[in-house]
Amino acid sequence: MSLLFPLSLACASLPGHAAAVPVKDPDASGELIFDYDVNPPGTYTLQKIQHAASGQVLDTEGRTRALADSFGSGKVTLLSFIYSSCADPNGCPYAYTVFHLLKNRMEREQPQLTGKTRLVSLSFDPERDTPEVLKLYAGADAKAAKGVQWDFLTTASLRELIPILDAYRQDVYFDLDPKTGQALGTMSHVLKVFLIDRAGEVREIYTASYLNPDVVYNDILTLLLEDGATLK
């Protein structure tokens, strides 16, 4: 038995990416194989989907802040919903890997733009993902003084979390014991990553089928180019 929060949002259709088709099944090595064209940055337009919602969150130091503070400072932001104990290789661990790849690539190839880009990982498991746990989960990424900033956030309780999940229509299934109705501590979710522009507008929503590091990297650069950035 599972409890669902909230209803599903239809997958974005990657409007700027021609010839897009779903991801193929992972090969024997477990590596995802994408079967669509990756267009160069700045050769397409990403449409506005919705305004990025805010909410009350906690950072790894336990300080209360608004979620919008992460994307309200004139930076292109990539937001993912995760939980630290997720074991699905195509879920949170995959999103974490993609974020690492993007961070490293931006710092290597476009160092002049790292201050205009931010990554945000927000937990939907506030009971276990306390600020202290997320600090351990983030490791050195939570302390990086240079390069692309990466925020690891949680909430004080489900009371603060559920309105955020509802605003982004992020599916989360909380597994319940069929006899007692009590939570078993396990959950599943549809992986979604949100690309937010410098004005706080969601411009793309990626699921596992479309979370291709090359595509996301070019999308970030496309939004930066809109604001007059110069690429190396």
PDB file of C-alpha atoms in Angstrom:
ATOM      1  CA  MET A   1       0.000   0.000   0.000  1.00  0.00           C
ATOM      2  CA  SER A   2       1.303   3.447  -0.856  1.00  0.00           C
ATOM      3  CA  LEU A   3       0.292   7.006  -0.112  1.00  0.00           C
ATOM      4  CA  LEU A   4       0.779   9.421  -2.998  1.00  0.00           C
ATOM      5  CA  PHE A   5       1.697  13.135  -2.805  1.00  0.00           C
ATOM      6  CA  PRO A   6       0.577  14.744  -5.182  1.00  0.00           C
ATOM      7  CA  LEU A   7      -0.818  14.214  -8.695  1.00  0.00           C
ATOM      8  CA  SER A   8       1.468  13.717 -11.685  1.00  0.00           C
ATOM      9  CA  LEU A   9       2.573  16.459 -14.073  1.00  0.00           C
ATOM     10  CA  ALA A  10       2.884  15.449 -17.706  1.00  0.00           C
ATOM     11  CA  CYS A  11       6.479  15.137 -18.852  1.00  0.00           C
ATOM     12  CA  ALA A  12       7.861  18.155 -20.650  1.00  0.00           C
ATOM     13  CA  SER A  13       8.405  17.606 -24.356  1.00  0.00           C
ATOM     14  CA  LEU A  14      11.809  19.213 -24.652  1.00  0.00           C
ATOM     15  CA  PRO A  15      10.614  21.971 -26.983  1.00  0.00           C
ATOM     16  CA  GLY A  16      14.117  23.064 -27.933  1.00  0.00           C
ATOM     17  CA  HIS A  17      15.386  19.642 -28.821  1.00  0.00           C
ATOM     18  CA  ALA A  18      14.557  18.223 -32.200  1.00  0.00           C
ATOM     19  CA  ALA A  19      14.090  14.514 -32.857  1.00  0.00           C
ATOM     20  CA  ALA A  20      13.661  13.731 -29.171  1.00  0.00           C
ATOM     21  CA  VAL A  21      12.564  10.193 -28.299  1.00  0.00           C
ATOM     22  CA  PRO A  22      12.578   8.428 -24.941  1.00  0.00           C
ATOM     23  CA  VAL A  23      15.742   6.929 -23.534  1.00  0.00           C
ATOM     24  CA  LYS A  24      16.567   3.368 -24.470  1.00  0.00           C
ATOM     25  CA  ASP A  25      16.850   0.707 -21.811  1.00  0.00           C
ATOM     26  CA  PRO A  26      20.131   0.731 -19.920  1.00  0.00           C
ATOM     27  CA  ASP A  27      22.738  -1.494 -21.565  1.00  0.00           C
ATOM     28  CA  ALA A  28      24.610  -4.261 -19.792  1.00  0.00           C
ATOM     29  CA  SER A  29      26.842  -1.745 -18.007  1.00  0.00           C
ATOM     30  CA  GLY A  30      23.839   0.148 -16.647  1.00  0.00           C
ATOM     31  CA  GLU A  31      24.703   3.267 -18.641  1.00  0.00           C
ATOM     32  CA  LEU A  32      21.730   5.149 -20.022  1.00  0.00           C
ATOM     33  CA  ILE A  33      21.696   5.434 -23.807  1.00  0.00           C
ATOM     34  CA  PHE A  34      19.987   8.504 -25.275  1.00  0.00           C
ATOM     35  CA  ASP A  35      18.628   8.367 -28.800  1.00  0.00           C
ATOM     36  CA  TYR A  36      18.028  11.956 -29.836  1.00  0.00           C
ATOM     37  CA  ASP A  37      19.875  14.930 -31.235  1.00  0.00           C
ATOM     38  CA  VAL A  38      21.620  17.401 -28.941  1.00  0.00           C
ATOM     39  CA  ASN A  39      21.403  20.890 -30.412  1.00  0.00           C
ATOM     40  CA  PRO A  40      24.106  23.516 -29.835  1.00  0.00           C
ATOM     41  CA  PRO A  41      23.400  26.119 -27.122  1.00  0.00           C
ATOM     42  CA  GLY A  42      21.656  29.246 -28.335  1.00  0.00           C
ATOM     43  CA  THR A  43      20.156  27.614 -31.445  1.00  0.00           C
ATOM     44  CA  TYR A  44      16.743  27.063 -29.837  1.00  0.00           C
ATOM     45  CA  THR A  45      14.366  28.657 -27.337  1.00  0.00           C
ATOM     46  CA  LEU A  46      13.116  27.139 -24.102  1.00  0.00           C
ATOM     47  CA  GLN A  47       9.567  28.249 -23.363  1.00  0.00           C
ATOM     48  CA  LYS A  48       8.339  29.404 -19.954  1.00  0.00           C
ATOM     49  CA  ILE A  49       6.436  26.599 -18.226  1.00  0.00           C
ATOM     50  CA  GLN A  50       5.524  27.973 -14.808  1.00  0.00           C
ATOM     51  CA  HIS A  51       6.859  30.276 -12.124  1.00  0.00           C
ATOM     52  CA  ALA A  52       9.212  28.477  -9.743  1.00  0.00           C
ATOM     53  CA  ALA A  53       7.431  28.127  -6.417  1.00  0.00           C
ATOM     54  CA  SER A  54       9.062  28.900  -3.103  1.00  0.00           C
ATOM     55  CA  GLY A  55       8.594  27.547   0.407  1.00  0.00           C
ATOM     56  CA  GLN A  56      10.332  27.396   3.770  1.00  0.00           C
ATOM     57  CA  VAL A  57      13.430  25.158   3.784  1.00  0.00           C
ATOM     58  CA  LEU A  58      16.503  24.457   5.903  1.00  0.00           C
ATOM     59  CA  ASP A  59      20.107  24.516   4.722  1.00  0.00           C
ATOM     60  CA  THR A  60      22.848  22.170   5.949  1.00  0.00           C
ATOM     61  CA  GLU A  61      23.528  24.495   8.879  1.00  0.00           C
ATOM     62  CA  GLY A  62      19.895  24.254   9.989  1.00  0.00           C
ATOM     63  CA  ARG A  63      19.141  27.842   9.027  1.00  0.00           C
ATOM     64  CA  THR A  64      15.624  28.629   7.835  1.00  0.00           C
ATOM     65  CA  ARG A  65      15.422  30.270   4.435  1.00  0.00           C
ATOM     66  CA  ALA A  66      13.122  30.593   1.455  1.00  0.00           C
ATOM     67  CA  LEU A  67      13.587  28.122  -1.388  1.00  0.00           C
ATOM     68  CA  ALA A  68      13.316  31.074  -3.774  1.00  0.00           C
ATOM     69  CA  ASP A  69      16.554  32.455  -2.312  1.00  0.00           C
ATOM     70  CA  SER A  70      18.337  29.768  -4.320  1.00  0.00           C
ATOM     71  CA  PHE A  71      16.998  30.955  -7.653  1.00  0.00           C
ATOM     72  CA  GLY A  72      16.065  34.522  -6.867  1.00  0.00           C
ATOM     73  CA  SER A  73      19.578  35.914  -7.098  1.00  0.00           C
ATOM     74  CA  GLY A  74      19.916  36.186 -10.860  1.00  0.00           C
ATOM     75  CA  LYS A  75      21.347  32.705 -11.402  1.00  0.00           C
ATOM     76  CA  VAL A  76      20.284  29.896 -13.720  1.00  0.00           C
ATOM     77  CA  THR A  77      19.300  27.116 -11.334  1.00  0.00           C
ATOM     78  CA  LEU A  78      18.894  23.367 -11.647  1.00  0.00           C
ATOM     79  CA  LEU A  79      16.558  21.993  -8.952  1.00  0.00           C
ATOM     80  CA  SER A  80      16.084  18.330  -8.122  1.00  0.00           C
ATOM     81  CA  PHE A  81      13.997  16.565  -5.482  1.00  0.00           C
ATOM     82  CA  ILE A  82      15.941  13.758  -3.820  1.00  0.00           C
ATOM     83  CA  TYR A  83      16.316  11.737  -0.639  1.00  0.00           C
ATOM     84  CA  SER A  84      19.640  10.499   0.636  1.00  0.00           C
ATOM     85  CA  SER A  85      18.679   6.839   1.122  1.00  0.00           C
ATOM     86  CA  CYS A  86      17.337   6.392  -2.416  1.00  0.00           C
ATOM     87  CA  ALA A  87      18.738   3.174  -3.920  1.00  0.00           C
ATOM     88  CA  ASP A  88      17.234   3.361  -7.409  1.00  0.00           C
ATOM     89  CA  PRO A  89      20.201   3.776  -9.797  1.00  0.00           C
ATOM     90  CA  ASN A  90      17.986   5.672 -12.250  1.00  0.00           C
ATOM     91  CA  GLY A  91      16.588   7.943  -9.536  1.00  0.00           C
ATOM     92  CA  CYS A  92      18.355  10.165  -7.009  1.00  0.00           C
ATOM     93  CA  PRO A  93      21.825   8.627  -7.480  1.00  0.00           C
ATOM     94  CA  TYR A  94      21.589   9.299 -11.220  1.00  0.00           C
ATOM     95  CA  ALA A  95      20.500  12.908 -10.649  1.00  0.00           C
ATOM     96  CA  TYR A  96      23.390  13.334  -8.203  1.00  0.00           C
ATOM     97  CA  THR A  97      25.829  12.018 -10.817  1.00  0.00           C
ATOM     98  CA  VAL A  98      24.441  14.317 -13.511  1.00  0.00           C
ATOM     99  CA  PHE A  99      24.769  17.312 -11.198  1.00  0.00           C
ATOM    100  CA  HIS A 100      28.390  16.390 -10.509  1.00  0.00           C
ATOM    101  CA  LEU A 101      29.104  16.102 -14.223  1.00  0.00           C
ATOM    102  CA  LEU A 102      27.492  19.470 -14.930  1.00  0.00           C
ATOM    103  CA  LYS A 103      29.305  21.194 -12.073  1.00  0.00           C
ATOM    104  CA  ASN A 104      32.682  19.842 -13.152  1.00  0.00           C
ATOM    105  CA  ARG A 105      32.088  20.601 -16.822  1.00  0.00           C
ATOM    106  CA  MET A 106      30.941  24.166 -16.197  1.00  0.00           C
ATOM    107  CA  GLU A 107      33.927  24.847 -13.960  1.00  0.00           C
ATOM    108  CA  ARG A 108      36.285  23.376 -16.548  1.00  0.00           C
ATOM    109  CA  GLU A 109      34.827  24.772 -19.773  1.00  0.00           C
ATOM    110  CA  GLN A 110      33.016  27.987 -18.733  1.00  0.00           C
ATOM    111  CA  PRO A 111      34.685  29.142 -15.478  1.00  0.00           C
ATOM    112  CA  GLN A 112      33.622  32.757 -16.106  1.00  0.00           C
ATOM    113  CA  LEU A 113      29.968  31.653 -15.811  1.00  0.00           C
ATOM    114  CA  THR A 114      30.127  29.542 -12.657  1.00  0.00           C
ATOM    115  CA  GLY A 115      28.899  32.460 -10.554  1.00  0.00           C
ATOM    116  CA  LYS A 116      25.788  32.659 -12.720  1.00  0.00           C
ATOM    117  CA  THR A 117      24.813  29.008 -12.193  1.00  0.00           C
ATOM    118  CA  ARG A 118      23.511  27.140  -9.157  1.00  0.00           C
ATOM    119  CA  LEU A 119      22.512  23.563  -8.326  1.00  0.00           C
ATOM    120  CA  VAL A 120      19.874  22.768  -5.690  1.00  0.00           C
ATOM    121  CA  SER A 121      19.031  19.345  -4.228  1.00  0.00           C
ATOM    122  CA  LEU A 122      15.933  19.407  -2.005  1.00  0.00           C
ATOM    123  CA  SER A 123      15.037  16.351   0.090  1.00  0.00           C
ATOM    124  CA  PHE A 124      11.479  15.081   0.354  1.00  0.00           C
ATOM    125  CA  ASP A 125      12.378  12.930   3.377  1.00  0.00           C
ATOM    126  CA  PRO A 126      12.609  15.522   6.184  1.00  0.00           C
ATOM    127  CA  GLU A 127      12.242  12.944   8.951  1.00  0.00           C
ATOM    128  CA  ARG A 128      15.552  11.265   8.060  1.00  0.00           C
ATOM    129  CA  ASP A 129      17.244  13.916   5.905  1.00  0.00           C
ATOM    130  CA  THR A 130      18.023  16.381   8.656  1.00  0.00           C
ATOM    131  CA  PRO A 131      20.472  19.213   7.945  1.00  0.00           C
ATOM    132  CA  GLU A 132      23.199  17.149   9.622  1.00  0.00           C
ATOM    133  CA  VAL A 133      22.498  14.112   7.427  1.00  0.00           C
ATOM    134  CA  LEU A 134      22.431  16.215   4.266  1.00  0.00           C
ATOM    135  CA  LYS A 135      25.752  17.788   5.217  1.00  0.00           C
ATOM    136  CA  LEU A 136      27.281  14.302   5.298  1.00  0.00           C
ATOM    137  CA  TYR A 137      25.484  13.368   2.061  1.00  0.00           C
ATOM    138  CA  ALA A 138      26.785  16.482   0.307  1.00  0.00           C
ATOM    139  CA  GLY A 139      30.341  16.107   1.532  1.00  0.00           C
ATOM    140  CA  ALA A 140      32.740  18.585  -0.029  1.00  0.00           C
ATOM    141  CA  ASP A 141      30.027  19.839  -2.399  1.00  0.00           C
ATOM    142  CA  ALA A 142      28.312  21.678   0.451  1.00  0.00           C
ATOM    143  CA  LYS A 143      31.516  23.506   1.329  1.00  0.00           C
ATOM    144  CA  ALA A 144      32.779  24.539  -2.097  1.00  0.00           C
ATOM    145  CA  ALA A 145      33.891  28.158  -1.869  1.00  0.00           C
ATOM    146  CA  LYS A 146      34.538  28.479  -5.590  1.00  0.00           C
ATOM    147  CA  GLY A 147      32.897  27.304  -8.755  1.00  0.00           C
ATOM    148  CA  VAL A 148      29.243  26.380  -9.153  1.00  0.00           C
ATOM    149  CA  GLN A 149      27.318  26.686  -5.886  1.00  0.00           C
ATOM    150  CA  TRP A 150      25.403  23.568  -4.848  1.00  0.00           C
ATOM    151  CA  ASP A 151      22.741  23.917  -2.141  1.00  0.00           C
ATOM    152  CA  PHE A 152      21.496  20.862  -0.221  1.00  0.00           C
ATOM    153  CA  LEU A 153      18.173  21.633   1.436  1.00  0.00           C
ATOM    154  CA  THR A 154      15.511  19.934   3.515  1.00  0.00           C
ATOM    155  CA  THR A 155      12.420  21.039   5.422  1.00  0.00           C
ATOM    156  CA  ALA A 156      11.525  21.052   9.097  1.00  0.00           C
ATOM    157  CA  SER A 157       8.593  18.679   8.526  1.00  0.00           C
ATOM    158  CA  LEU A 158       6.103  17.414   5.974  1.00  0.00           C
ATOM    159  CA  ARG A 159       3.949  20.435   6.793  1.00  0.00           C
ATOM    160  CA  GLU A 160       6.470  22.681   5.029  1.00  0.00           C
ATOM    161  CA  LEU A 161       7.352  20.131   2.365  1.00  0.00           C
ATOM    162  CA  ILE A 162       3.968  19.121   0.956  1.00  0.00           C
ATOM    163  CA  PRO A 163       3.021  22.586  -0.421  1.00  0.00           C
ATOM    164  CA  ILE A 164       6.360  22.655  -2.279  1.00  0.00           C
ATOM    165  CA  LEU A 165       5.805  19.178  -3.740  1.00  0.00           C
ATOM    166  CA  ASP A 166       2.286  20.192  -4.711  1.00  0.00           C
ATOM    167  CA  ALA A 167       3.474  23.378  -6.430  1.00  0.00           C
ATOM    168  CA  TYR A 168       5.972  21.426  -8.543  1.00  0.00           C
ATOM    169  CA  ARG A 169       3.661  18.420  -8.883  1.00  0.00           C
ATOM    170  CA  GLN A 170       6.435  16.140  -7.733  1.00  0.00           C
ATOM    171  CA  ASP A 171       5.171  12.593  -7.222  1.00  0.00           C
ATOM    172  CA  VAL A 172       6.260  10.842  -4.025  1.00  0.00           C
ATOM    173  CA  TYR A 173       4.915   7.475  -2.889  1.00  0.00           C
ATOM    174  CA  PHE A 174       5.186   6.726   0.845  1.00  0.00           C
ATOM    175  CA  ASP A 175       4.890   2.984   1.420  1.00  0.00           C
ATOM    176  CA  LEU A 176       2.551   1.994   4.259  1.00  0.00           C
ATOM    177  CA  ASP A 177       2.148  -1.218   6.188  1.00  0.00           C
ATOM    178  CA  PRO A 178      -1.169  -2.677   4.907  1.00  0.00           C
ATOM    179  CA  LYS A 179      -2.071  -3.907   8.386  1.00  0.00           C
ATOM    180  CA  THR A 180      -1.179  -0.934  10.561  1.00  0.00           C
ATOM    181  CA  GLY A 181      -1.199   1.889   8.041  1.00  0.00           C
ATOM    182  CA  GLN A 182       2.123   3.068   9.431  1.00  0.00           C
ATOM    183  CA  ALA A 183       4.909   4.309   7.175  1.00  0.00           C
ATOM    184  CA  LEU A 184       7.522   1.669   6.364  1.00  0.00           C
ATOM    185  CA  GLY A 185      10.267   4.209   5.760  1.00  0.00           C
ATOM    186  CA  THR A 186      10.533   3.424   2.050  1.00  0.00           C
ATOM    187  CA  MET A 187       9.292   5.540  -0.825  1.00  0.00           C
ATOM    188  CA  SER A 188       9.477   5.924  -4.563  1.00  0.00           C
ATOM    189  CA  HIS A 189       9.102   8.873  -6.878  1.00  0.00           C
ATOM    190  CA  VAL A 190       9.145  10.037 -10.466  1.00  0.00           C
ATOM    191  CA  LEU A 191      12.505  11.725 -11.005  1.00  0.00           C
ATOM    192  CA  LYS A 192      12.050  15.336 -12.064  1.00  0.00           C
ATOM    193  CA  VAL A 193      14.664  18.050 -12.435  1.00  0.00           C
ATOM    194  CA  PHE A 194      13.642  21.664 -13.032  1.00  0.00           C
ATOM    195  CA  LEU A 195      15.667  24.211 -14.997  1.00  0.00           C
ATOM    196  CA  ILE A 196      14.905  27.703 -13.680  1.00  0.00           C
ATOM    197  CA  ASP A 197      16.008  30.901 -15.383  1.00  0.00           C
ATOM    198  CA  ARG A 198      17.390  34.022 -13.721  1.00  0.00           C
ATOM    199  CA  ALA A 199      13.896  35.506 -13.419  1.00  0.00           C
ATOM    200  CA  GLY A 200      12.568  32.511 -11.503  1.00  0.00           C
ATOM    201  CA  GLU A 201      10.686  30.889 -14.402  1.00  0.00           C
ATOM    202  CA  VAL A 202      10.806  27.128 -14.996  1.00  0.00           C
ATOM    203  CA  ARG A 203      12.026  26.663 -18.555  1.00  0.00           C
ATOM    204  CA  GLU A 204      12.445  22.879 -18.709  1.00  0.00           C
ATOM    205  CA  ILE A 205      11.444  19.786 -16.734  1.00  0.00           C
ATOM    206  CA  TYR A 206      13.527  16.653 -17.145  1.00  0.00           C
ATOM    207  CA  THR A 207      12.593  13.116 -16.212  1.00  0.00           C
ATOM    208  CA  ALA A 208      15.081  10.215 -16.238  1.00  0.00           C
ATOM    209  CA  SER A 209      14.313   9.691 -19.927  1.00  0.00           C
ATOM    210  CA  TYR A 210      15.625  13.159 -20.787  1.00  0.00           C
ATOM    211  CA  LEU A 211      18.173  13.911 -18.076  1.00  0.00           C
ATOM    212  CA  ASN A 212      21.058  13.807 -20.520  1.00  0.00           C
ATOM    213  CA  PRO A 213      24.060  15.779 -19.159  1.00  0.00           C
ATOM    214  CA  ASP A 214      24.861  17.140 -22.640  1.00  0.00           C
ATOM    215  CA  VAL A 215      21.300  18.391 -23.151  1.00  0.00           C
ATOM    216  CA  VAL A 216      21.068  19.975 -19.708  1.00  0.00           C
ATOM    217  CA  TYR A 217      24.475  21.621 -20.110  1.00  0.00           C
ATOM    218  CA  ASN A 218      23.446  23.162 -23.433  1.00  0.00           C
ATOM    219  CA  ASP A 219      20.123  24.280 -21.940  1.00  0.00           C
ATOM    220  CA  ILE A 220      21.925  26.081 -19.108  1.00  0.00           C
ATOM    221  CA  LEU A 221      24.187  27.816 -21.611  1.00  0.00           C
ATOM    222  CA  THR A 222      21.177  28.721 -23.761  1.00  0.00           C
ATOM    223  CA  LEU A 223      19.554  30.541 -20.835  1.00  0.00           C
ATOM    224  CA  LEU A 224      22.817  32.291 -19.993  1.00  0.00           C
ATOM    225  CA  LEU A 225      23.185  33.387 -23.609  1.00  0.00           C
ATOM    226  CA  GLU A 226      19.696  34.915 -23.443  1.00  0.00           C
ATOM    227  CA  ASP A 227      21.044  37.229 -20.754  1.00  0.00           C
ATOM    228  CA  GLY A 228      24.043  38.271 -22.798  1.00  0.00           C
ATOM    229  CA  ALA A 229      26.657  35.854 -21.479  1.00  0.00           C
ATOM    230  CA  THR A 230      29.736  35.160 -23.587  1.00  0.00           C
ATOM    231  CA  LEU A 231      30.928  31.584 -23.951  1.00  0.00           C
ATOM    232  CA  LYS A 232      34.558  30.576 -24.101  1.00  0.00           C
TER     233      LYS A 232
END
